[in-house]
Coordinates of C-alpha atoms in Angstrom, one line a residue:
M1 CA 35.0 22.2 46.2
H2 CA 37.6 22.3 43.2
I3 CA 36.0 20.8 40.1
L4 CA 38.2 19.5 37.1
I5 CA 36.7 20.0 33.6
T6 CA 37.8 17.4 30.9
R7 CA 35.6 18.8 28.2
P8 CA 37.9 19.1 24.7
E9 CA 39.6 22.4 24.6
G10 CA 37.4 25.5 24.1
K11 CA 34.4 23.9 25.5
G12 CA 34.7 24.1 29.3
T13 CA 35.4 27.8 29.5
E14 CA 32.3 29.4 30.1
L15 CA 31.4 26.4 32.7
A16 CA 34.3 27.1 34.4
L17 CA 33.3 31.0 34.9
E18 CA 30.1 30.3 36.0
L19 CA 31.9 27.8 38.9
Q20 CA 34.3 29.9 39.8
Q21 CA 31.3 33.1 40.2
A22 CA 29.3 30.5 42.5
G23 CA 32.6 30.0 44.7
Y24 CA 34.2 26.8 43.2
Q25 CA 37.9 26.3 42.2
T26 CA 38.3 24.7 38.5
T27 CA 40.8 23.5 36.7
L28 CA 40.7 23.2 32.9
C29 CA 42.3 19.6 31.8
P30 CA 41.2 18.9 28.3
V31 CA 42.1 14.7 28.0
L32 CA 40.3 14.7 24.2
T33 CA 41.1 16.1 20.9
L34 CA 39.0 16.3 18.0
D35 CA 40.2 15.7 14.1
Y36 CA 37.9 16.7 11.7
L37 CA 37.8 14.3 8.6
T38 CA 37.6 14.8 4.9
P39 CA 34.8 12.4 3.7
S40 CA 34.9 11.6 0.0
S41 CA 32.3 13.2 -2.6
Q42 CA 30.6 9.8 -2.7
A43 CA 29.7 9.8 0.9
L44 CA 28.8 13.2 0.7
A45 CA 26.6 12.8 -2.1
P46 CA 23.1 11.6 -0.2
L47 CA 23.2 15.3 1.5
E48 CA 21.7 16.7 -1.8
N49 CA 18.7 14.1 -2.0
A50 CA 17.9 13.7 2.1
D51 CA 14.3 13.9 3.3
K52 CA 16.1 14.2 7.2
I53 CA 19.5 15.2 8.3
I54 CA 20.5 14.2 11.8
F55 CA 23.5 15.8 13.9
I56 CA 24.7 13.8 16.5
S57 CA 26.5 16.8 18.3
Q58 CA 27.9 20.3 18.0
D59 CA 31.4 18.9 16.4
A60 CA 29.2 17.5 13.7
V61 CA 28.2 20.6 12.7
H62 CA 31.1 22.2 12.7
A63 CA 32.9 19.4 11.1
L64 CA 30.4 19.7 8.0
L65 CA 30.2 23.1 7.8
K66 CA 34.3 22.9 7.0
L67 CA 33.6 20.9 4.2
T68 CA 30.8 23.6 2.6
P69 CA 28.7 20.7 1.4
T70 CA 25.3 21.1 -0.7
I71 CA 22.4 19.9 1.0
N72 CA 18.9 19.6 0.4
K73 CA 16.9 23.0 1.3
T74 CA 13.8 21.1 2.2
A75 CA 15.2 18.5 4.4
Q76 CA 14.3 18.4 7.8
L77 CA 17.3 18.8 10.1
Y78 CA 17.3 17.2 14.0
A79 CA 19.7 17.9 16.6
V80 CA 20.6 15.7 19.9
G81 CA 20.7 18.9 22.5
Q82 CA 19.5 22.5 22.2
Q83 CA 23.4 23.3 21.9
T84 CA 23.6 21.1 18.8
A85 CA 20.5 22.9 17.7
D86 CA 22.1 26.6 17.9
A87 CA 25.2 25.2 16.3
I88 CA 22.9 24.1 13.4
H89 CA 21.2 27.8 13.3
E90 CA 24.3 29.4 13.4
A91 CA 26.0 27.5 10.7
F92 CA 23.3 27.0 8.4
G93 CA 20.7 29.3 9.2
R94 CA 18.0 26.9 9.6
R95 CA 16.0 25.7 12.4
A96 CA 16.3 21.9 13.8
A97 CA 13.9 19.6 16.0
V98 CA 15.2 19.3 19.4
P99 CA 13.7 16.1 21.8
K100 CA 13.2 17.1 25.1
K101 CA 15.4 14.5 26.7
H102 CA 18.2 15.5 25.0
D103 CA 20.1 12.0 24.2
S104 CA 19.1 9.2 20.9
E105 CA 15.9 7.8 23.0
G106 CA 14.8 11.2 23.2
L107 CA 15.3 11.8 19.2
L108 CA 13.7 8.4 18.2
A109 CA 10.4 9.2 20.0
L110 CA 10.2 12.4 18.1
K111 CA 6.6 11.6 16.2
T112 CA 8.4 12.8 13.0
L113 CA 10.7 9.6 13.4
Q114 CA 8.2 7.1 13.6
D115 CA 7.0 6.6 10.1
V116 CA 10.2 7.0 7.8
E117 CA 9.9 4.3 5.5
F118 CA 11.7 4.4 2.4
S119 CA 12.7 8.1 3.7
N120 CA 16.6 9.4 2.8
I121 CA 18.4 10.2 5.9
V122 CA 21.8 11.2 6.6
L123 CA 23.5 10.5 9.9
V124 CA 26.2 12.8 10.7
K125 CA 28.4 11.6 13.1
G126 CA 31.7 10.9 15.0
E127 CA 33.6 7.7 14.5
G128 CA 32.4 5.0 17.0
G129 CA 29.8 6.0 19.4
R130 CA 26.5 4.3 19.9
T131 CA 24.8 2.5 17.1
T132 CA 21.2 2.8 18.8
I133 CA 19.9 5.5 16.2
A134 CA 21.5 3.8 13.1
K135 CA 19.8 0.3 14.4
T136 CA 16.5 2.0 14.7
L137 CA 16.2 4.0 12.0
K138 CA 17.1 0.7 9.9
Q139 CA 14.6 -1.2 11.7
R140 CA 11.6 1.6 10.8
G141 CA 12.7 0.9 7.0
A142 CA 14.8 4.4 6.2
V143 CA 17.2 4.5 3.7
L144 CA 20.3 5.1 6.1
N145 CA 23.6 6.8 5.2
Q146 CA 26.2 7.4 8.0
L147 CA 28.6 10.6 7.3
V148 CA 32.0 10.2 9.6
V149 CA 32.9 13.7 9.9
Y150 CA 35.3 13.5 12.8
K151 CA 36.9 11.1 15.5
R152 CA 37.8 11.5 19.2
R153 CA 41.6 11.2 20.3
A154 CA 43.1 10.9 23.4
I155 CA 45.5 13.7 24.1
E156 CA 48.8 11.8 24.6
S157 CA 50.8 11.9 28.2
E158 CA 52.8 10.4 30.3
S159 CA 51.0 7.3 32.4
G160 CA 49.7 9.4 35.6
K161 CA 51.0 12.5 34.9
W162 CA 47.4 14.2 35.0
M163 CA 47.0 12.2 38.5
D164 CA 49.6 13.5 40.0
H165 CA 48.8 17.4 38.9
W166 CA 45.1 16.8 40.1
Q167 CA 46.0 15.3 43.6
T168 CA 48.4 18.1 44.0
A169 CA 45.8 20.9 43.1
G170 CA 43.2 19.1 45.8
V171 CA 40.7 18.0 42.9
E172 CA 37.7 16.8 44.5
G173 CA 34.9 16.6 41.5
I174 CA 35.2 15.6 37.7
V175 CA 33.2 16.6 35.0
I176 CA 32.7 14.2 32.1
T177 CA 30.6 14.3 28.6
S178 CA 31.6 10.9 27.2
N179 CA 32.8 7.6 27.2
A180 CA 35.9 8.2 25.5
A181 CA 37.0 10.8 28.3
V182 CA 36.5 8.2 30.7
D183 CA 38.8 5.8 29.0
A184 CA 41.2 8.7 28.6
I185 CA 41.2 9.2 32.3
F186 CA 41.2 5.5 33.8
N187 CA 43.4 3.7 31.2
G188 CA 47.4 3.7 32.6
L189 CA 47.0 4.1 36.2
N190 CA 48.4 2.3 38.8
E191 CA 46.5 1.0 41.8
S192 CA 47.4 3.9 44.3
Q193 CA 46.0 6.5 41.4
L194 CA 42.6 4.6 40.7
A195 CA 42.1 4.3 44.3
W196 CA 42.0 8.1 44.5
L197 CA 40.2 8.8 41.2
K198 CA 37.7 6.3 42.5
G199 CA 37.3 8.4 45.6
C200 CA 36.4 11.8 43.3
Q201 CA 32.6 12.9 42.8
F202 CA 31.8 12.2 38.9
Y203 CA 29.3 14.7 37.4
V204 CA 28.2 13.3 34.1
A205 CA 26.5 14.1 30.9
S206 CA 24.2 11.0 30.7
E207 CA 23.1 7.5 31.9
R208 CA 25.0 5.8 29.3
I209 CA 28.4 7.3 31.0
A210 CA 27.4 6.8 34.4
E211 CA 26.7 2.7 33.9
Y212 CA 30.4 2.8 32.1
L213 CA 32.1 4.4 35.2
Q214 CA 30.0 1.8 37.5
Q215 CA 31.8 -0.3 34.8
K216 CA 35.1 0.9 36.1
N217 CA 34.3 0.1 39.9
V218 CA 33.0 3.8 40.7
I219 CA 30.4 3.5 43.4
R220 CA 27.3 5.0 42.5
T221 CA 26.7 7.5 45.1
H222 CA 29.8 9.6 43.5
I223 CA 28.1 9.8 40.4
H224 CA 25.9 12.7 39.5
I225 CA 23.9 12.8 36.1
A226 CA 23.0 16.0 35.0
A227 CA 20.1 17.1 32.2
G228 CA 22.4 16.8 29.5
A229 CA 25.9 17.9 28.6
S230 CA 25.3 21.8 28.0
D231 CA 27.1 23.9 30.7
S232 CA 23.8 25.2 32.2
A233 CA 22.9 21.6 32.8
M234 CA 26.6 20.6 34.4
F235 CA 26.3 23.9 36.7
A236 CA 22.7 23.2 37.8
C237 CA 23.6 19.4 38.6
I238 CA 27.6 20.5 40.4
N239 CA 25.4 23.1 42.2
Q240 CA 22.8 21.1 43.8
Q241 CA 25.3 18.1 44.7
G242 CA 27.9 20.6 46.2
S243 CA 24.7 22.5 48.1
K244 CA 23.8 18.7 49.4
M245 CA 27.3 17.7 50.4
S246 CA 28.8 18.5 53.6
E247 CA 32.4 19.7 54.3
S248 CA 33.0 16.4 56.0
D249 CA 31.5 14.4 53.2
L250 CA 33.5 16.4 50.7
K251 CA 36.6 15.4 52.3
Q252 CA 35.6 11.8 52.6
S253 CA 34.8 11.4 49.0
A254 CA 36.7 13.7 47.3
K255 CA 40.3 13.5 48.5
P256 CA 42.4 10.0 49.9
A257 CA 44.5 10.4 53.2
A258 CA 47.7 10.8 51.1
A259 CA 46.9 14.1 49.7
E260 CA 46.5 15.8 53.1
P261 CA 49.8 17.2 53.3
A262 CA 50.0 18.6 50.2
K263 CA 46.5 20.6 50.9
K264 CA 47.5 21.9 54.0
A265 CA 50.7 23.3 52.0
A266 CA 48.4 24.5 49.5
A267 CA 45.9 26.2 52.3
A268 CA 49.2 27.9 53.6
K269 CA 50.4 29.5 50.8
P270 CA 47.4 30.7 48.3
A271 CA 49.6 32.2 45.8
S272 CA 51.5 28.7 45.6
N273 CA 48.1 27.4 45.4
Q274 CA 47.1 29.4 42.2
M275 CA 50.3 28.5 40.5
V276 CA 49.7 24.6 41.4
Q277 CA 46.4 25.0 39.8
H278 CA 47.2 26.6 36.3
K279 CA 50.5 24.6 36.1
K280 CA 49.8 21.9 33.6
G281 CA 52.2 19.1 35.4
I282 CA 54.7 18.9 38.6
S283 CA 57.9 16.5 38.6
K284 CA 57.2 13.7 41.4
T285 CA 61.1 14.9 42.3
G286 CA 60.0 18.5 43.5
S287 CA 57.2 17.0 45.4
L288 CA 59.7 15.1 47.5
A289 CA 62.0 17.7 48.1
L290 CA 59.5 19.9 49.2
L291 CA 58.2 17.4 51.6
I292 CA 61.7 16.8 53.1
S293 CA 62.4 20.6 53.1
L294 CA 58.9 21.3 55.4
L295 CA 60.0 18.1 58.0
V296 CA 63.3 19.4 58.6
A297 CA 61.6 22.7 59.1
S298 CA 59.2 21.3 61.7
A299 CA 62.2 19.7 63.2
V300 CA 64.3 22.4 63.8
G301 CA 61.0 24.5 65.1
Y302 CA 60.4 21.9 67.6
E303 CA 63.8 21.9 68.9
F304 CA 64.0 25.9 68.8
Y305 CA 60.8 25.5 70.7
H306 CA 61.9 23.3 73.4
K307 CA 64.9 25.0 74.4
L308 CA 62.8 28.5 74.4
N309 CA 61.2 26.9 77.3
S310 CA 64.1 26.3 78.8
D311 CA 65.6 29.2 78.6
Q312 CA 62.5 30.6 80.1
Q313 CA 62.6 28.4 83.0
S314 CA 66.6 29.3 83.6
T315 CA 68.0 32.6 83.3
L316 CA 71.4 31.2 83.9
A317 CA 71.7 29.5 80.8
F318 CA 71.3 32.7 78.9
N319 CA 74.4 32.2 77.4
E320 CA 74.2 28.6 76.9
L321 CA 70.8 29.5 74.8
T322 CA 72.6 32.4 72.6
T323 CA 74.9 29.8 71.7
E324 CA 72.4 27.4 71.0
N325 CA 70.5 30.0 69.1
Q326 CA 73.6 30.8 67.2
R327 CA 73.7 26.9 66.4
L328 CA 70.2 26.9 65.1
Q329 CA 70.7 29.8 63.1
Q330 CA 73.6 27.9 61.4
Q331 CA 71.5 24.8 60.9
L332 CA 68.6 27.0 59.3
D333 CA 71.0 28.4 57.0
A334 CA 72.2 24.7 56.2
I335 CA 68.8 23.8 55.4
K336 CA 68.0 26.6 53.5
N337 CA 71.1 26.2 51.3
A338 CA 70.4 22.5 51.1
Q339 CA 66.9 23.6 50.0
Q340 CA 68.1 26.1 47.4
T341 CA 70.5 23.0 46.3
L342 CA 67.4 20.7 46.0
Q343 CA 65.3 23.5 44.1
Q344 CA 68.3 24.5 41.7
A345 CA 68.5 20.6 41.3
L346 CA 65.1 20.4 40.7
Y347 CA 64.9 23.2 38.3
N348 CA 68.0 21.7 36.4
S349 CA 66.3 18.4 35.7
E350 CA 62.9 19.8 34.7
Q351 CA 65.2 21.7 32.2
K352 CA 66.9 18.4 31.0
V353 CA 63.4 16.9 30.5
A354 CA 62.3 19.9 28.7
D355 CA 65.3 20.2 26.3
T356 CA 64.7 16.3 25.9
L357 CA 61.5 16.3 25.0
R358 CA 62.2 19.4 22.4
E359 CA 64.8 17.5 20.7
N360 CA 62.3 14.5 20.4
A361 CA 60.0 16.7 19.0
E362 CA 62.2 18.4 16.5
Q363 CA 63.4 14.7 15.5
T364 CA 59.6 13.3 15.3
Q365 CA 59.0 16.7 13.3
Q366 CA 61.9 16.0 10.8
Q367 CA 61.0 12.2 10.5
L368 CA 57.4 13.5 9.8
Q369 CA 58.6 16.0 7.0
A370 CA 60.7 13.0 5.7
A371 CA 57.9 10.8 5.5
L372 CA 55.9 13.3 3.9
K373 CA 58.2 14.2 1.0
R374 CA 59.0 10.4 0.4
A375 CA 55.2 10.2 0.3
E376 CA 54.9 13.5 -2.4
Q377 CA 57.6 11.9 -4.4
Q378 CA 55.9 8.6 -4.7
S379 CA 52.7 10.0 -5.6
Y380 CA 54.4 12.3 -8.4
T381 CA 56.2 9.0 -9.7
L382 CA 54.1 8.0 -13.1
N383 CA 53.6 4.9 -13.1
P384 CA 53.9 3.2 -16.9
Q385 CA 51.7 0.3 -16.1
E386 CA 48.9 2.6 -15.4
V387 CA 49.3 4.7 -18.5
T388 CA 49.6 1.6 -20.9
S389 CA 46.6 0.0 -19.4
L390 CA 44.2 3.3 -20.0
Q391 CA 45.6 3.7 -23.6
R392 CA 44.8 -0.3 -24.2
M393 CA 41.7 0.3 -22.8
A394 CA 40.9 3.2 -24.8
E395 CA 41.6 0.9 -27.9
F396 CA 39.4 -1.9 -26.9
K397 CA 36.5 0.3 -26.4
L398 CA 37.2 2.0 -29.8
W399 CA 38.3 -1.5 -32.1
A400 CA 36.1 -4.1 -30.3
E401 CA 33.2 -2.4 -28.9
H402 CA 32.9 0.6 -31.5
D403 CA 32.4 2.8 -28.3
F404 CA 33.6 5.9 -29.5
R405 CA 32.4 8.0 -26.6
G406 CA 33.7 5.4 -24.0
A407 CA 37.1 5.5 -25.8
A408 CA 37.3 9.4 -25.3
A409 CA 36.1 8.9 -22.0
V410 CA 39.3 6.8 -21.1
L411 CA 41.8 9.2 -23.1
S412 CA 40.3 11.9 -21.2
R413 CA 41.4 10.2 -17.9
L414 CA 44.7 9.3 -18.9
D415 CA 45.1 13.1 -20.0
S416 CA 44.3 14.4 -16.2
L417 CA 46.8 11.4 -15.2
L418 CA 49.4 13.1 -17.4
A419 CA 48.8 16.6 -16.5
E420 CA 50.5 16.2 -13.0
H421 CA 53.4 15.1 -14.5
P422 CA 56.0 16.8 -16.6
G423 CA 57.9 15.5 -19.6
T424 CA 54.5 14.3 -21.3
G425 CA 53.8 17.0 -23.5
A426 CA 54.0 14.9 -26.8
I427 CA 51.7 11.9 -25.8
R428 CA 49.4 14.9 -24.1
Q429 CA 49.2 16.5 -27.3
A430 CA 48.4 12.9 -29.2
I431 CA 45.6 12.5 -26.9
H432 CA 43.7 15.6 -27.8
Q433 CA 44.0 14.8 -31.4
D434 CA 42.5 11.8 -31.0
L435 CA 39.7 13.2 -28.5
Q436 CA 38.6 15.8 -31.7
T437 CA 38.8 12.7 -33.9
L438 CA 36.4 10.5 -31.5
N439 CA 34.3 13.2 -30.8
G440 CA 34.0 14.4 -34.5
I441 CA 32.3 10.9 -35.3
D442 CA 28.6 11.0 -35.3
P443 CA 27.3 7.3 -33.8
V444 CA 24.7 5.2 -35.4
A445 CA 21.7 6.1 -34.0
V446 CA 20.8 2.3 -33.7
E447 CA 18.0 2.7 -30.9
A448 CA 16.0 5.4 -32.7
I449 CA 16.2 3.2 -35.8
Y450 CA 15.3 0.1 -34.1
L451 CA 12.3 2.1 -32.5
K452 CA 11.1 3.6 -36.0
L453 CA 11.0 0.2 -37.2
H454 CA 8.8 -1.0 -34.7
G455 CA 6.9 1.9 -34.8
I456 CA 6.1 0.8 -38.5
N457 CA 5.7 -2.7 -37.7
Q458 CA 2.5 -1.9 -35.2
K459 CA 0.8 -0.4 -37.8
V460 CA 1.0 -3.1 -40.1
D461 CA -2.6 -4.2 -39.2
E462 CA -3.8 -0.5 -40.1
L463 CA -2.9 -1.0 -43.6
V464 CA -5.5 -0.9 -46.2
F465 CA -5.3 -3.1 -49.4
N466 CA -6.0 -1.8 -52.8
A467 CA -9.8 -2.1 -53.4
I468 CA -11.6 -3.6 -56.8
S469 CA -14.6 -1.4 -57.2
L470 CA -16.6 -4.0 -59.4
P471 CA -19.6 -2.7 -61.1
E472 CA -23.3 -3.5 -60.3
E473 CA -24.7 -6.9 -61.8
V474 CA -27.6 -6.1 -64.6
S475 CA -30.7 -7.4 -63.3
Q476 CA -32.5 -9.6 -66.0
D477 CA -35.8 -11.4 -65.5
D478 CA -35.2 -15.2 -65.1
P479 CA -36.6 -16.8 -68.8
N480 CA -36.6 -20.4 -66.4
Q481 CA -39.3 -19.3 -64.3
L482 CA -41.4 -22.6 -64.2
S483 CA -45.1 -22.1 -65.1
E484 CA -48.0 -22.6 -62.8
N485 CA -50.3 -23.6 -66.0
V486 CA -50.7 -27.5 -65.5
S487 CA -51.2 -27.5 -69.4
E488 CA -47.5 -26.2 -69.8
W489 CA -46.0 -29.3 -68.6
R490 CA -43.3 -29.9 -71.4
Q491 CA -42.5 -26.2 -71.1
N492 CA -41.7 -26.4 -67.3
L493 CA -39.8 -29.6 -68.0
A494 CA -37.5 -28.1 -70.5
K495 CA -36.9 -25.2 -68.0
S496 CA -36.4 -27.3 -64.8
W497 CA -33.6 -28.8 -67.2
L498 CA -31.9 -25.5 -67.6
Q499 CA -32.4 -24.4 -64.0
F500 CA -30.2 -27.5 -62.8
K501 CA -27.9 -26.9 -65.6
D502 CA -27.0 -23.2 -64.5
F503 CA -26.8 -24.4 -60.9
F504 CA -23.2 -25.7 -61.9
V505 CA -22.6 -23.1 -64.4
T506 CA -23.7 -19.7 -63.7
V507 CA -22.6 -16.8 -66.5
R508 CA -22.9 -13.0 -65.2
T509 CA -22.7 -10.3 -67.3
R510 CA -21.3 -7.0 -65.8
E511 CA -21.0 -3.5 -67.7
D512 CA -17.1 -2.8 -67.1
M513 CA -14.1 -4.6 -67.8
V514 CA -12.3 -5.8 -64.5
V515 CA -8.1 -5.5 -64.6
A516 CA -6.7 -5.2 -60.9
P517 CA -6.1 -8.4 -59.3
F518 CA -8.2 -9.8 -56.7
L519 CA -6.6 -11.2 -53.8
S520 CA -8.2 -13.3 -51.0
E521 CA -7.9 -13.8 -47.4
Q522 CA -5.4 -16.0 -47.3
E523 CA -3.2 -13.7 -49.7
R524 CA -3.7 -10.4 -47.8
H525 CA -2.6 -12.3 -44.7
L526 CA 0.8 -13.5 -46.4
V527 CA 1.3 -10.2 -47.7
K528 CA 0.9 -8.4 -44.4
Q529 CA 3.3 -11.5 -42.7
R530 CA 5.7 -10.7 -45.5
L531 CA 6.0 -7.3 -44.8
R532 CA 6.7 -7.9 -41.2
L533 CA 9.5 -10.1 -42.0
Y534 CA 10.9 -7.7 -44.0
L535 CA 10.8 -5.4 -41.1
A536 CA 12.1 -7.6 -38.7
Q537 CA 15.2 -8.3 -40.5
A538 CA 15.8 -4.7 -40.9
Q539 CA 15.4 -4.3 -36.8
D540 CA 18.1 -7.6 -36.5
A541 CA 20.5 -6.2 -39.2
I542 CA 20.6 -2.6 -37.3
L543 CA 21.5 -4.6 -34.0
T544 CA 23.9 -7.2 -35.6
K545 CA 25.3 -4.0 -37.6
Q546 CA 25.2 -5.5 -41.2
S547 CA 24.3 -2.1 -43.2
S548 CA 23.5 -4.2 -46.7
V549 CA 20.8 -6.5 -44.7
Y550 CA 19.6 -3.4 -43.5
F551 CA 19.0 -1.5 -46.6
T552 CA 17.5 -4.8 -48.5
A553 CA 15.2 -5.2 -46.1
V554 CA 14.2 -1.9 -45.9
E555 CA 13.7 -1.6 -49.7
A556 CA 11.9 -4.3 -49.8
A557 CA 9.0 -3.5 -47.3
H558 CA 9.0 -0.1 -48.9
A559 CA 7.8 -2.1 -52.6
L560 CA 5.7 -4.4 -50.7
V561 CA 3.8 -1.4 -49.2
K562 CA 3.8 0.5 -52.6
D563 CA 2.1 -2.3 -54.5
Y564 CA -0.5 -3.7 -52.4
F565 CA -1.4 -1.2 -50.0
K566 CA -3.7 2.1 -51.2
Q567 CA -1.8 4.7 -51.7
D568 CA -4.0 7.6 -50.7
D569 CA -4.5 6.4 -47.1
A570 CA -2.7 8.3 -44.5
V571 CA -1.2 5.3 -42.7
T572 CA -0.1 4.3 -46.0
K573 CA 1.7 7.6 -46.8
A574 CA 3.4 7.4 -43.3
A575 CA 4.7 4.0 -43.7
L576 CA 6.2 4.9 -47.1
K577 CA 7.4 8.1 -45.8
S578 CA 9.2 6.4 -43.0
L579 CA 10.4 3.5 -45.1
T580 CA 12.0 6.2 -47.4
E581 CA 14.0 8.3 -44.3
L582 CA 15.2 5.1 -43.3
S583 CA 16.7 4.0 -46.5
K584 CA 18.3 7.1 -46.5
E585 CA 20.3 6.7 -42.9
Q586 CA 24.0 6.4 -42.7
L587 CA 25.3 3.7 -41.1
D588 CA 29.0 3.6 -40.9
F589 CA 29.2 0.9 -38.2
N590 CA 33.3 0.7 -38.7
P591 CA 34.8 3.8 -39.6
N592 CA 38.3 3.8 -40.0
V593 CA 40.1 5.6 -36.9
S594 CA 43.4 5.5 -35.5
L595 CA 44.9 6.5 -32.3
Q596 CA 48.3 8.6 -32.9
S597 CA 48.6 8.2 -28.9
T598 CA 49.0 4.6 -29.2
E599 CA 52.7 5.1 -30.6
Q600 CA 53.4 7.9 -28.5
V601 CA 52.7 5.6 -25.2
K602 CA 54.4 2.9 -26.5
E603 CA 57.4 5.2 -27.4
W604 CA 57.2 6.5 -24.0
A605 CA 57.0 3.1 -22.3
Q606 CA 60.2 1.7 -23.7

């Protein structure tokens, strides 16, 4: 059998060698080419925190390796097939999990991919392709990021050129490893070419490709599914099917009747056949000229043979036969001359086509270079509107938002933009001076001050008021105690009157004089509420950037704590210390800053 391998360039060589050693004829004809893509740094960022990384193919591994990304060293790696796993080990020095069934369904059946809820998973793949893995992992609750690193593209070729070459070479079986290759082969064919192609045997890498071929009206008996896309799996599939098929079956399924003359001619001339296999294409005009030459030669040979039999039957016509042979020789010479003329015309035609293609390629290259040059010129043209917009944004952050760090970041972005263009030295120098000024301004620690005031407010209930130390009352005998003697009723009546009077007016004597004020519970509550009010005013003032209100509130709170609360208590000491530090804060909310780059940008824009 003659097997055609359509895998991308550099991937079918080992399979071709194995098939040749087993007695097969092979032709390498890539129908797809791979273009590596360059994703943005934002698209590559999920690799740093990924829990699991899945590689769809070897090309995905090689394309990602060229990007030299930062990959989480603890992430678990997965490969759809063994060759992809080998490529991962060669590229990153790590082993990858491989399913027994080398396809999307087999990968999804792995136990470690069942419970992936909230897991960070990165799917490294090519453009397009199946969505089974992505959909299933999202349904299982995974946080999925798809990283597209390459795309397949059909090799540009004239319509039907491949088919003419394959028919001439006597191709009987075709190896296909992707749906994109099926599209590249079947698109742009006429009815006769489609009929020949559908008669070939197809060796595919998966059931999905087989179903796609059936949609192209290829009968199921002409499709053979390998155990995977690896060279060993493809060789086993081809060799197994080849041993089962008889020579007559191969002729019937692999070649249409229209290719018989070309096959006989190829069998008669092995050296010519080898040339056809390795040639990329052949002109239809050349094929027609060769066919005419063979028909003419056959006719002349038949006439010669007929004359020879006649001469043997009649020895009397020897002279006539000699004359006829000379005439036939002349005809053969004329045919040879005609064939040489046709070959020369064919060569000239191919030479003209090659020259035309070369000229078109040169023109296309020149057009591409001109387009690239224009694109570079456009990219290096500085847009004044963009420069002015960045400068105004820096001014807004400085004067409206008082965001000095934000203004510095915008000016840094403007400086990096101007660095790519000559003639902007004065603007960049002014920008650097502005950056030094902005970086030298210490912003007010609004958040820290606010939290410090909040901490004092939380400790208000723990503050201890100044206590009043009252001496003990002097114990005295009650002179108004009633007597139990009935005869002393007059005295008892007088004592009862005194007790009744003492019920309304009580006089107690103490040994020391009390000078400290005495606060009721209500007064204490009001003092603490007043302290909280001062602290809340200070917090509101720091948020609204009112420095005078802030300092007034802090000083009032400090005086209140000092007057009403116990000074030797630890909580009171801490509150007074914090309030003292807060009263010394430098609250310069509106420093006088002017941007020197503003005038430079205005002059440059004019």
